[in-house]
Amino acid sequence: MICILMNKILQASLIGSIGIILIVILRKLILKRYTQNFAYYIWLPIVIKLIIPFKITLDLPKKLYSPMGNSSFKIKTTNISYNMPITYKTNASTVSTYNVSKIAACLWLTGIMIFTLYYIYSYFKFTKKISKFSYVVTDNNVKNIYSKLVCELKIKNKISLKYCPNISTPFGMGLFNPKILLPKINYTDDQLTWILKHELMHFKKHDLVYKFLLTITSIIHWFNPLVYVMCKIINSDCELACDEAMLKNSNLENRKLYANTLVNSIKLSKNFTIENNIMTGFNSNKNILKRRIENMFNLKIKKKGILIGTLAALIVGSSFMGFKSFAADTSIATQKTLTAKTNLPNTKSHVYTYCFSKVAYNELKESSNMKFHYVAATSAINLTPPKGPFTSYTYSTAPKAIKEMYEFDCKKTNKTPDPSDIIRIEVDN
């Protein structure tokens, strides 16, 4: 089970890596024409795909695929039969591959445990340190500014506002107990307004949830360096998208005030850095300061990218879907076609054909405890049709091992074995 899960994760990681490379290339070529909000959320489908590597299998109504039963597809299955080879020898290369997969799965799980513990430890260590020194804001002027901004941005969730003297930059934190922490610095009313609005905008845009998903992604795919590249880019885009949302419809004067507030806050930060990913900071990333200021004064109208975003979501969404009813119907069609071609008089039974080597067939008749590797009827269309000659049994007269094998196969198609059912055995000499 662990090996299967790891294989799914590896497949998702490969697909995600291709998507990451593609978006990085597109960022250099055409994404400059689009809004920062689009550049920020275009990563979300890839993040979801990396977290959820599984498919949801849906049953299609019979009406959707029954017309295909009359097509040439049925003709291709006319002489096709079930081919169920018996494996009774251990393959050394198969065992070796299995052992390697098992070791790799154990290493992957170990990495997940280490990174999970690291993130949990660092988060609680940081929050414990902060909670010791933080206290609720009691300044009426600050509280009034904060209340007006909460109403202006139409934020319904309760987000507490606190001072923390041992920090030097404002930031927001907490998924379930959200709070905004301010350093004990004498900001002007304008500066305080821009700072609080910035942090509240992060909560309005649910950026902490997005960052939490990134943390899960980096834990699951800790072995993939491209995932870390993606997370770094998204964290930078998070601030750019927040600035863009704040300055929407703002005039040049307001943009200057906001830029000055950002620069002054960085000067006062005293190299304070936020170590945990599940937080948002007003000036948490100094490396993108130039880009943030350039974007503030870029008044060009940019595309929203709704069409491309919808297309990307549909492509990733379709990768979660799988359909199986058509395959089930083809197996039933195969059984009916086999019945029609058997030339056995006065019988309404289904005819199942199994192909074995001579040695395997002899062992099959003698033992009912052998391990079988079955090939499903849905993949039988790719097998070579049996040529015969055949040894035929009815279900009532078949050897115990063959009868048990036939019963197992009937369960897969929800069929009840009938005493008159014909079981044909092709023996390859």
Short mmCIF file of C-alpha atoms in Angstrom, two decimals:
data_model
loop_
_atom_site.label_atom_id
_atom_site.label_comp_id
_atom_site.label_asym_id
_atom_site.label_seq_id
_atom_site.Cartn_x
_atom_site.Cartn_y
_atom_site.Cartn_z
CA MET A 1 0.00 0.00 0.00
CA ILE A 2 2.81 2.41 0.89
CA CYS A 3 4.60 1.60 -2.36
CA ILE A 4 1.42 2.32 -4.35
CA LEU A 5 0.95 5.63 -2.53
CA MET A 6 4.57 6.60 -3.18
CA ASN A 7 4.19 5.78 -6.88
CA LYS A 8 1.15 8.06 -7.04
CA ILE A 9 3.11 10.82 -5.32
CA LEU A 10 6.03 10.38 -7.74
CA GLN A 11 3.67 10.61 -10.71
CA ALA A 12 2.07 13.76 -9.28
CA SER A 13 5.53 15.20 -8.56
CA LEU A 14 6.60 14.59 -12.16
CA ILE A 15 3.45 16.22 -13.56
CA GLY A 16 3.80 19.08 -11.08
CA SER A 17 7.45 19.60 -12.04
CA ILE A 18 6.49 19.92 -15.69
CA GLY A 19 3.83 22.46 -14.71
CA ILE A 20 6.30 24.43 -12.57
CA ILE A 21 8.85 24.63 -15.40
CA LEU A 22 6.12 25.65 -17.84
CA ILE A 23 4.85 28.48 -15.61
CA VAL A 24 8.38 29.73 -14.89
CA ILE A 25 8.98 29.96 -18.65
CA LEU A 26 5.62 31.67 -19.24
CA ARG A 27 6.40 34.20 -16.50
CA LYS A 28 9.38 35.38 -18.55
CA LEU A 29 7.43 35.49 -21.81
CA ILE A 30 3.78 36.48 -21.43
CA LEU A 31 2.67 36.60 -17.78
CA LYS A 32 3.95 40.17 -17.45
CA ARG A 33 0.88 41.20 -19.41
CA TYR A 34 -1.38 39.82 -16.69
CA THR A 35 -2.25 41.01 -13.19
CA GLN A 36 -0.21 40.01 -10.16
CA ASN A 37 -3.30 38.32 -8.80
CA PHE A 38 -3.36 36.03 -11.83
CA ALA A 39 0.37 35.29 -11.51
CA TYR A 40 -0.26 34.41 -7.86
CA TYR A 41 -3.22 32.07 -8.27
CA ILE A 42 -2.10 30.36 -11.50
CA TRP A 43 0.02 28.14 -9.25
CA LEU A 44 -2.96 26.89 -7.25
CA PRO A 45 -4.05 24.08 -9.65
CA ILE A 46 -0.51 22.66 -9.55
CA VAL A 47 -0.43 22.86 -5.74
CA ILE A 48 -3.73 20.98 -5.50
CA LYS A 49 -2.51 18.33 -7.95
CA LEU A 50 0.66 17.83 -5.90
CA ILE A 51 -1.35 17.41 -2.69
CA ILE A 52 -4.06 15.15 -4.16
CA PRO A 53 -2.44 12.61 -6.52
CA PHE A 54 -5.47 10.30 -6.73
CA LYS A 55 -8.25 9.97 -9.26
CA ILE A 56 -11.98 9.77 -8.62
CA THR A 57 -13.47 6.92 -10.65
CA LEU A 58 -16.96 7.57 -11.95
CA ASP A 59 -19.52 5.11 -13.31
CA LEU A 60 -20.95 6.25 -16.62
CA PRO A 61 -24.62 5.53 -17.35
CA LYS A 62 -25.06 2.68 -19.80
CA LYS A 63 -26.73 5.00 -22.33
CA LEU A 64 -23.49 6.93 -22.74
CA TYR A 65 -21.51 3.94 -23.96
CA SER A 66 -24.08 1.42 -25.23
CA PRO A 67 -23.93 2.79 -28.82
CA MET A 68 -20.29 1.80 -28.93
CA GLY A 69 -21.28 -1.78 -28.29
CA ASN A 70 -22.51 -1.94 -31.90
CA SER A 71 -19.33 -0.46 -33.34
CA SER A 72 -16.26 -2.23 -34.73
CA PHE A 73 -14.91 -2.46 -31.21
CA LYS A 74 -17.10 -5.49 -30.52
CA ILE A 75 -15.87 -7.17 -33.70
CA LYS A 76 -12.31 -6.92 -32.40
CA THR A 77 -13.27 -8.92 -29.35
CA THR A 78 -15.02 -11.69 -31.26
CA ASN A 79 -12.37 -14.38 -30.79
CA ILE A 80 -10.72 -12.93 -27.71
CA SER A 81 -10.82 -14.95 -24.53
CA TYR A 82 -9.63 -14.65 -20.98
CA ASN A 83 -5.95 -15.42 -20.68
CA MET A 84 -5.01 -16.27 -17.10
CA PRO A 85 -1.40 -17.42 -16.81
CA ILE A 86 -0.28 -19.00 -13.56
CA THR A 87 2.89 -17.78 -11.89
CA TYR A 88 4.46 -20.48 -9.76
CA LYS A 89 8.13 -19.37 -9.76
CA THR A 90 9.61 -16.35 -8.03
CA ASN A 91 11.32 -13.87 -10.33
CA ALA A 92 14.53 -12.50 -8.75
CA SER A 93 14.31 -9.18 -10.60
CA THR A 94 10.71 -8.71 -9.43
CA VAL A 95 11.72 -9.29 -5.83
CA SER A 96 14.66 -6.91 -6.19
CA THR A 97 12.41 -4.20 -7.66
CA TYR A 98 9.92 -4.72 -4.85
CA ASN A 99 12.62 -4.37 -2.19
CA VAL A 100 13.96 -1.16 -3.76
CA SER A 101 10.44 0.28 -3.89
CA LYS A 102 9.86 -0.64 -0.27
CA ILE A 103 13.10 1.02 0.85
CA ALA A 104 12.30 4.15 -1.18
CA ALA A 105 8.82 4.29 0.38
CA CYS A 106 10.29 4.05 3.88
CA LEU A 107 12.76 6.87 3.12
CA TRP A 108 9.92 9.02 1.76
CA LEU A 109 7.83 8.47 4.89
CA THR A 110 10.84 9.22 7.08
CA GLY A 111 11.37 12.50 5.25
CA ILE A 112 7.70 13.42 5.72
CA MET A 113 7.94 12.75 9.45
CA ILE A 114 11.11 14.82 9.81
CA PHE A 115 9.76 17.81 7.89
CA THR A 116 6.37 17.63 9.65
CA LEU A 117 8.01 17.65 13.06
CA TYR A 118 10.30 20.50 12.01
CA TYR A 119 7.44 22.73 10.84
CA ILE A 120 5.31 21.95 13.90
CA TYR A 121 8.22 22.55 16.29
CA SER A 122 9.32 25.80 14.64
CA TYR A 123 5.74 27.13 14.51
CA PHE A 124 4.91 26.41 18.14
CA LYS A 125 8.31 27.62 19.31
CA PHE A 126 7.76 30.91 17.51
CA THR A 127 4.14 31.35 18.68
CA LYS A 128 5.10 30.52 22.27
CA LYS A 129 7.82 33.13 22.16
CA ILE A 130 5.44 35.71 20.70
CA SER A 131 2.58 34.98 23.13
CA LYS A 132 4.82 35.67 26.14
CA PHE A 133 5.37 39.29 25.15
CA SER A 134 2.26 40.24 23.14
CA TYR A 135 -0.68 42.12 24.60
CA VAL A 136 -3.96 43.56 23.30
CA VAL A 137 -3.89 47.06 21.80
CA THR A 138 -5.64 49.54 24.07
CA ASP A 139 -4.88 52.77 22.21
CA ASN A 140 -8.26 54.15 21.09
CA ASN A 141 -6.83 55.88 18.02
CA VAL A 142 -5.25 52.62 16.75
CA LYS A 143 -8.42 50.69 17.55
CA ASN A 144 -10.58 53.19 15.63
CA ILE A 145 -8.35 53.01 12.55
CA TYR A 146 -8.42 49.23 12.72
CA SER A 147 -12.21 49.05 13.10
CA LYS A 148 -12.78 51.34 10.10
CA LEU A 149 -10.51 49.19 7.93
CA VAL A 150 -12.28 45.98 9.00
CA CYS A 151 -15.60 47.52 7.95
CA GLU A 152 -14.13 48.92 4.72
CA LEU A 153 -12.75 45.54 3.66
CA LYS A 154 -15.92 43.74 4.83
CA ILE A 155 -14.02 41.25 6.96
CA LYS A 156 -16.39 39.17 9.08
CA ASN A 157 -13.92 36.97 10.92
CA LYS A 158 -12.64 38.20 14.25
CA ILE A 159 -8.97 39.10 13.95
CA SER A 160 -7.35 40.34 17.15
CA LEU A 161 -4.86 43.21 17.13
CA LYS A 162 -1.88 43.05 19.51
CA TYR A 163 1.38 44.76 20.30
CA CYS A 164 4.59 42.76 20.56
CA PRO A 165 7.69 44.70 21.68
CA ASN A 166 10.25 42.06 20.63
CA ILE A 167 9.40 42.28 16.90
CA SER A 168 10.27 45.07 14.49
CA THR A 169 7.92 44.43 11.58
CA PRO A 170 4.12 43.94 11.49
CA PHE A 171 2.77 40.55 10.49
CA GLY A 172 -0.33 38.38 10.58
CA MET A 173 -0.58 34.78 11.74
CA GLY A 174 -3.02 32.08 12.81
CA LEU A 175 -5.45 29.97 10.80
CA PHE A 176 -7.89 29.26 13.63
CA ASN A 177 -7.01 32.10 15.98
CA PRO A 178 -5.98 34.87 13.58
CA LYS A 179 -4.17 37.91 14.88
CA ILE A 180 -2.16 40.88 13.66
CA LEU A 181 0.95 41.80 15.64
CA LEU A 182 2.40 45.30 15.62
CA PRO A 183 5.86 46.29 16.86
CA LYS A 184 6.00 48.97 19.52
CA ILE A 185 6.87 51.75 17.06
CA ASN A 186 5.30 55.20 16.81
CA TYR A 187 3.75 55.07 13.34
CA THR A 188 1.88 58.02 11.92
CA ASP A 189 -1.84 57.54 11.29
CA ASP A 190 -1.25 57.23 7.53
CA GLN A 191 1.51 54.67 7.98
CA LEU A 192 -0.56 52.70 10.46
CA THR A 193 -3.52 52.74 8.07
CA TRP A 194 -1.46 51.30 5.20
CA ILE A 195 0.18 48.68 7.42
CA LEU A 196 -3.09 47.43 8.93
CA LYS A 197 -4.84 47.48 5.57
CA HIS A 198 -2.04 45.38 4.08
CA GLU A 199 -2.28 42.74 6.81
CA LEU A 200 -6.08 42.67 6.70
CA MET A 201 -5.93 42.24 2.92
CA HIS A 202 -3.89 39.08 3.41
CA PHE A 203 -6.67 37.67 5.59
CA LYS A 204 -9.34 38.80 3.13
CA LYS A 205 -7.55 36.96 0.31
CA HIS A 206 -7.08 33.84 2.50
CA ASP A 207 -3.32 33.93 1.95
CA LEU A 208 -2.64 32.04 5.17
CA VAL A 209 -4.69 29.10 3.83
CA TYR A 210 -2.70 29.24 0.60
CA LYS A 211 0.57 29.26 2.58
CA PHE A 212 -0.65 26.31 4.63
CA LEU A 213 -1.25 24.35 1.41
CA LEU A 214 2.29 25.23 0.32
CA THR A 215 3.64 23.89 3.59
CA ILE A 216 1.78 20.58 3.07
CA THR A 217 3.10 20.42 -0.50
CA SER A 218 6.70 20.96 0.59
CA ILE A 219 6.32 18.24 3.24
CA ILE A 220 4.86 15.65 0.86
CA HIS A 221 7.32 16.47 -1.94
CA TRP A 222 10.33 17.22 0.23
CA PHE A 223 12.55 15.39 -2.27
CA ASN A 224 11.63 17.66 -5.22
CA PRO A 225 13.76 20.85 -5.44
CA LEU A 226 11.34 22.41 -7.95
CA VAL A 227 8.65 22.45 -5.26
CA TYR A 228 10.87 24.71 -3.13
CA VAL A 229 11.40 26.97 -6.13
CA MET A 230 7.63 27.16 -6.60
CA CYS A 231 7.02 27.97 -2.92
CA LYS A 232 9.60 30.78 -2.99
CA ILE A 233 8.02 32.33 -6.09
CA ILE A 234 4.50 32.06 -4.66
CA ASN A 235 5.55 33.72 -1.40
CA SER A 236 6.94 36.63 -3.39
CA ASP A 237 3.85 36.80 -5.60
CA CYS A 238 1.72 36.83 -2.44
CA GLU A 239 3.09 40.26 -1.45
CA LEU A 240 2.84 41.62 -4.98
CA ALA A 241 -0.77 40.47 -5.31
CA CYS A 242 -1.62 41.98 -1.92
CA ASP A 243 -0.09 45.34 -2.94
CA GLU A 244 -2.06 45.24 -6.18
CA ALA A 245 -5.33 44.54 -4.39
CA MET A 246 -4.71 47.36 -1.91
CA LEU A 247 -3.84 49.97 -4.53
CA LYS A 248 -6.65 49.14 -6.92
CA ASN A 249 -8.18 52.42 -8.14
CA SER A 250 -5.69 54.42 -6.02
CA ASN A 251 -4.22 57.67 -7.30
CA LEU A 252 -0.53 58.45 -7.61
CA GLU A 253 -0.39 60.29 -4.28
CA ASN A 254 -1.72 57.30 -2.34
CA ARG A 255 0.74 55.04 -4.09
CA LYS A 256 3.60 57.29 -2.98
CA LEU A 257 2.38 57.22 0.63
CA TYR A 258 2.16 53.44 0.57
CA ALA A 259 5.66 53.09 -0.97
CA ASN A 260 7.14 55.43 1.66
CA THR A 261 5.47 53.46 4.43
CA LEU A 262 6.96 50.24 3.09
CA VAL A 263 10.48 51.71 2.80
CA ASN A 264 10.34 53.22 6.30
CA SER A 265 9.09 49.97 7.79
CA ILE A 266 12.00 48.09 6.26
CA LYS A 267 14.45 50.63 7.68
CA LEU A 268 13.00 50.00 11.15
CA SER A 269 12.88 46.22 10.82
CA LYS A 270 16.41 45.67 12.23
CA ASN A 271 16.93 42.56 10.11
CA PHE A 272 13.92 40.87 11.72
CA THR A 273 12.84 37.88 9.65
CA ILE A 274 9.80 35.65 9.78
CA GLU A 275 10.93 32.05 9.82
CA ASN A 276 7.60 30.26 9.59
CA ASN A 277 5.78 29.91 6.27
CA ILE A 278 2.29 30.16 7.74
CA MET A 279 2.56 33.91 8.35
CA THR A 280 2.27 37.12 6.37
CA GLY A 281 4.57 40.08 6.90
CA PHE A 282 4.32 43.69 5.78
CA ASN A 283 7.99 43.72 4.76
CA SER A 284 8.93 40.06 5.19
CA ASN A 285 10.91 39.86 1.96
CA LYS A 286 13.42 42.64 1.30
CA ASN A 287 14.66 40.99 -1.89
CA ILE A 288 11.49 41.89 -3.78
CA LEU A 289 11.28 45.50 -2.52
CA LYS A 290 12.34 46.88 -5.92
CA ARG A 291 9.72 44.78 -7.72
CA ARG A 292 7.01 45.81 -5.28
CA ILE A 293 7.72 49.51 -5.75
CA GLU A 294 7.92 49.17 -9.55
CA ASN A 295 4.55 47.44 -9.59
CA MET A 296 3.03 50.11 -7.37
CA PHE A 297 3.75 52.77 -9.98
CA ASN A 298 2.94 50.63 -13.01
CA LEU A 299 -0.39 52.07 -14.11
CA LYS A 300 -0.76 49.97 -17.26
CA ILE A 301 -4.01 48.06 -17.57
CA LYS A 302 -3.25 44.33 -17.37
CA LYS A 303 -5.26 41.30 -18.38
CA LYS A 304 -7.08 39.38 -15.67
CA GLY A 305 -6.39 36.00 -17.27
CA ILE A 306 -9.80 34.53 -16.45
CA LEU A 307 -9.86 32.35 -19.58
CA ILE A 308 -6.37 30.92 -19.04
CA GLY A 309 -7.05 30.38 -15.34
CA THR A 310 -10.30 28.55 -16.09
CA LEU A 311 -8.58 26.40 -18.71
CA ALA A 312 -5.77 25.49 -16.30
CA ALA A 313 -8.32 24.59 -13.62
CA LEU A 314 -10.25 22.39 -16.08
CA ILE A 315 -7.09 20.59 -17.23
CA VAL A 316 -6.00 19.85 -13.68
CA GLY A 317 -9.57 19.01 -12.67
CA SER A 318 -9.87 16.48 -15.49
CA SER A 319 -6.73 14.73 -14.22
CA PHE A 320 -8.67 13.82 -11.05
CA MET A 321 -11.40 12.01 -13.00
CA GLY A 322 -11.46 8.43 -14.25
CA PHE A 323 -14.16 6.36 -15.96
CA LYS A 324 -14.61 2.61 -15.74
CA SER A 325 -18.10 1.67 -16.91
CA PHE A 326 -17.10 1.41 -20.56
CA ALA A 327 -14.41 -1.09 -19.61
CA ALA A 328 -16.92 -3.12 -17.62
CA ASP A 329 -19.30 -3.15 -20.55
CA THR A 330 -16.62 -4.36 -22.96
CA SER A 331 -15.93 -7.36 -20.72
CA ILE A 332 -19.65 -8.25 -20.78
CA ALA A 333 -19.69 -7.81 -24.56
CA THR A 334 -16.68 -10.13 -24.78
CA GLN A 335 -18.48 -12.84 -22.81
CA LYS A 336 -21.59 -12.62 -25.01
CA THR A 337 -19.51 -12.74 -28.18
CA LEU A 338 -17.64 -15.81 -26.93
CA THR A 339 -20.94 -17.54 -26.21
CA ALA A 340 -22.16 -16.87 -29.73
CA LYS A 341 -19.01 -18.34 -31.30
CA THR A 342 -18.63 -21.55 -29.32
CA ASN A 343 -20.72 -23.83 -31.60
CA LEU A 344 -21.75 -25.88 -28.58
CA PRO A 345 -25.30 -27.18 -29.20
CA ASN A 346 -28.20 -26.59 -26.81
CA THR A 347 -26.30 -24.54 -24.27
CA LYS A 348 -27.00 -21.12 -22.82
CA SER A 349 -23.88 -21.10 -20.70
CA HIS A 350 -21.01 -18.64 -20.88
CA VAL A 351 -17.73 -19.99 -22.21
CA TYR A 352 -14.49 -19.01 -20.46
CA THR A 353 -11.12 -19.92 -21.97
CA TYR A 354 -7.94 -20.12 -19.89
CA CYS A 355 -4.47 -20.54 -21.38
CA PHE A 356 -1.70 -22.32 -19.46
CA SER A 357 1.61 -24.00 -20.02
CA LYS A 358 1.49 -27.79 -19.80
CA VAL A 359 3.41 -27.85 -16.48
CA ALA A 360 1.22 -25.17 -14.96
CA TYR A 361 -1.94 -26.95 -16.10
CA ASN A 362 -0.87 -30.23 -14.47
CA GLU A 363 -0.07 -28.43 -11.22
CA LEU A 364 -3.36 -26.60 -11.41
CA LYS A 365 -5.35 -29.84 -11.48
CA GLU A 366 -3.48 -31.15 -8.45
CA SER A 367 -3.65 -28.10 -6.17
CA SER A 368 -6.14 -25.40 -5.28
CA ASN A 369 -3.63 -23.40 -3.24
CA MET A 370 -1.60 -22.01 -6.12
CA LYS A 371 -1.22 -18.26 -6.54
CA PHE A 372 -2.70 -16.90 -9.76
CA HIS A 373 -1.94 -13.69 -11.62
CA TYR A 374 -5.12 -12.79 -13.46
CA VAL A 375 -5.41 -10.61 -16.56
CA ALA A 376 -8.67 -8.66 -16.46
CA ALA A 377 -11.16 -9.00 -19.29
CA THR A 378 -10.81 -5.32 -20.05
CA SER A 379 -7.20 -5.86 -21.12
CA ALA A 380 -7.87 -9.14 -22.88
CA ILE A 381 -8.43 -7.36 -26.20
CA ASN A 382 -4.64 -7.03 -26.47
CA LEU A 383 -4.00 -10.77 -26.09
CA THR A 384 -3.45 -13.34 -28.83
CA PRO A 385 -6.62 -15.39 -29.47
CA PRO A 386 -6.35 -19.02 -28.30
CA LYS A 387 -5.83 -21.56 -31.09
CA GLY A 388 -6.60 -24.79 -29.28
CA PRO A 389 -6.94 -27.69 -28.96
CA PHE A 390 -8.95 -27.31 -25.75
CA THR A 391 -9.82 -29.45 -22.79
CA SER A 392 -13.40 -28.59 -21.88
CA TYR A 393 -15.20 -28.96 -18.57
CA THR A 394 -18.56 -27.94 -17.29
CA TYR A 395 -18.58 -26.05 -14.01
CA SER A 396 -20.04 -29.08 -12.24
CA THR A 397 -17.34 -31.49 -13.47
CA ALA A 398 -14.25 -29.24 -13.41
CA PRO A 399 -11.34 -30.03 -11.05
CA LYS A 400 -11.48 -28.19 -7.74
CA ALA A 401 -8.68 -25.74 -8.55
CA ILE A 402 -10.16 -24.83 -11.95
CA LYS A 403 -13.60 -24.49 -10.37
CA GLU A 404 -12.24 -22.13 -7.72
CA MET A 405 -10.49 -20.08 -10.39
CA TYR A 406 -13.73 -19.84 -12.36
CA GLU A 407 -15.69 -18.81 -9.25
CA PHE A 408 -13.18 -16.08 -8.55
CA ASP A 409 -13.58 -14.76 -12.10
CA CYS A 410 -17.37 -14.82 -11.87
CA LYS A 411 -17.27 -12.61 -8.79
CA LYS A 412 -15.55 -9.91 -10.81
CA THR A 413 -18.51 -9.75 -13.21
CA ASN A 414 -21.23 -10.38 -10.58
CA LYS A 415 -22.17 -13.64 -12.30
CA THR A 416 -23.48 -16.71 -10.51
CA PRO A 417 -21.79 -19.90 -11.79
CA ASP A 418 -24.16 -22.29 -13.53
CA PRO A 419 -23.50 -26.07 -13.52
CA SER A 420 -23.71 -26.06 -17.33
CA ASP A 421 -21.16 -23.27 -17.81
CA ILE A 422 -18.33 -24.36 -20.11
CA ILE A 423 -14.71 -23.89 -19.00
CA ARG A 424 -12.17 -24.40 -21.80
CA ILE A 425 -8.50 -24.96 -21.05
CA GLU A 426 -5.90 -24.36 -23.76
CA VAL A 427 -2.66 -26.15 -22.98
CA ASP A 428 0.49 -24.84 -24.60
CA ASN A 429 2.87 -27.69 -25.23
#
